[in-house]
Amino acid sequence: MESSAGAAPTIGAFVTSPARGGTAWSVAGNTSGLINLGNNNSTATAKFGGGGSGDVPTVRGAAVISDGGTGVWQVRIDKKLKAGAPIRLGVQQAALRVGLNWIDRAAAGRAWFIDSQGDVYNGNRLESETGVCFGTGDVVRLRLEYQRLTFAVNDKQISVWLDGVRGEVVLAVQLFSKGDQVSMVHQAAGDDADDPPLPPQQPPLARAES
């Protein structure tokens, strides 16, 4: 089945074996010089902006989720500085080159994400414009289960999902403005993965800075 978008489902039972990755980010390859890590590597700050033909400042989570497995992540947007310079949160196949711009054709079927304007993508293909933006102070939750990726911003569940998330995947974030900063506040995988409550949504939901 191809990646598709639709109304958000009720979350079912976990079925995969336990695995945890802590709350540390990692960098790799050329992106190691584009990101500063702090706070025991749980906070990532872009040293340069992304876009153009170069690598995008990108960080990954440590937990590798098997094909069809379950993962839950919460990421706090500490700083989003520029309108028009998105922050993208999603999962990418573990073998995909870190720093590849996710809207490159090579990322189709290999990266699935939401951006700070509330747009949901499968690689370079726009699946849905949800209108649910996020910016400084918001917490974004991603949940992967049965090859389906769902999203929430603070305590608002987004009524769109992505199906067809295949292969071994990891959480990843792409930053497009120097000084943008994110912190991983929760990462868990497997049938013991907990899902802490998210903070209440703060108005306005659609932020001008996004």
Coordinates of C-alpha atoms in Angstrom, one line a residue, residues 4 11 18 25 30 47 49 51 55 88 116 118 120 124 127 134 147 151 154 163 165 173 175 186 194 198 201:
S4 CA -1.5 7.8 2.3
I11 CA -3.9 4.2 19.1
P18 CA 11.1 -3.6 24.1
W25 CA 20.5 13.2 19.5
N30 CA 28.9 16.2 6.9
K47 CA 25.0 26.4 13.4
G49 CA 20.8 27.4 7.8
G51 CA 18.5 24.5 2.0
D55 CA 23.4 19.2 3.4
R88 CA 10.8 19.4 9.9
S116 CA 6.3 23.8 11.1
G118 CA 1.6 21.9 9.4
V120 CA 2.7 16.5 5.9
N124 CA 9.1 15.3 -1.9
E127 CA 0.3 14.6 1.3
F134 CA 4.2 24.8 15.5
Q147 CA 3.8 1.3 9.5
F151 CA 1.4 13.5 14.8
N154 CA 0.9 19.8 22.3
D163 CA 0.7 5.0 5.9
V165 CA 6.3 3.8 6.5
V173 CA 14.8 16.6 12.6
L175 CA 16.6 22.7 10.8
H186 CA 10.9 11.5 25.2
D194 CA 5.1 4.9 27.4
L198 CA 1.5 16.5 26.2
Q201 CA -2.3 23.7 23.3

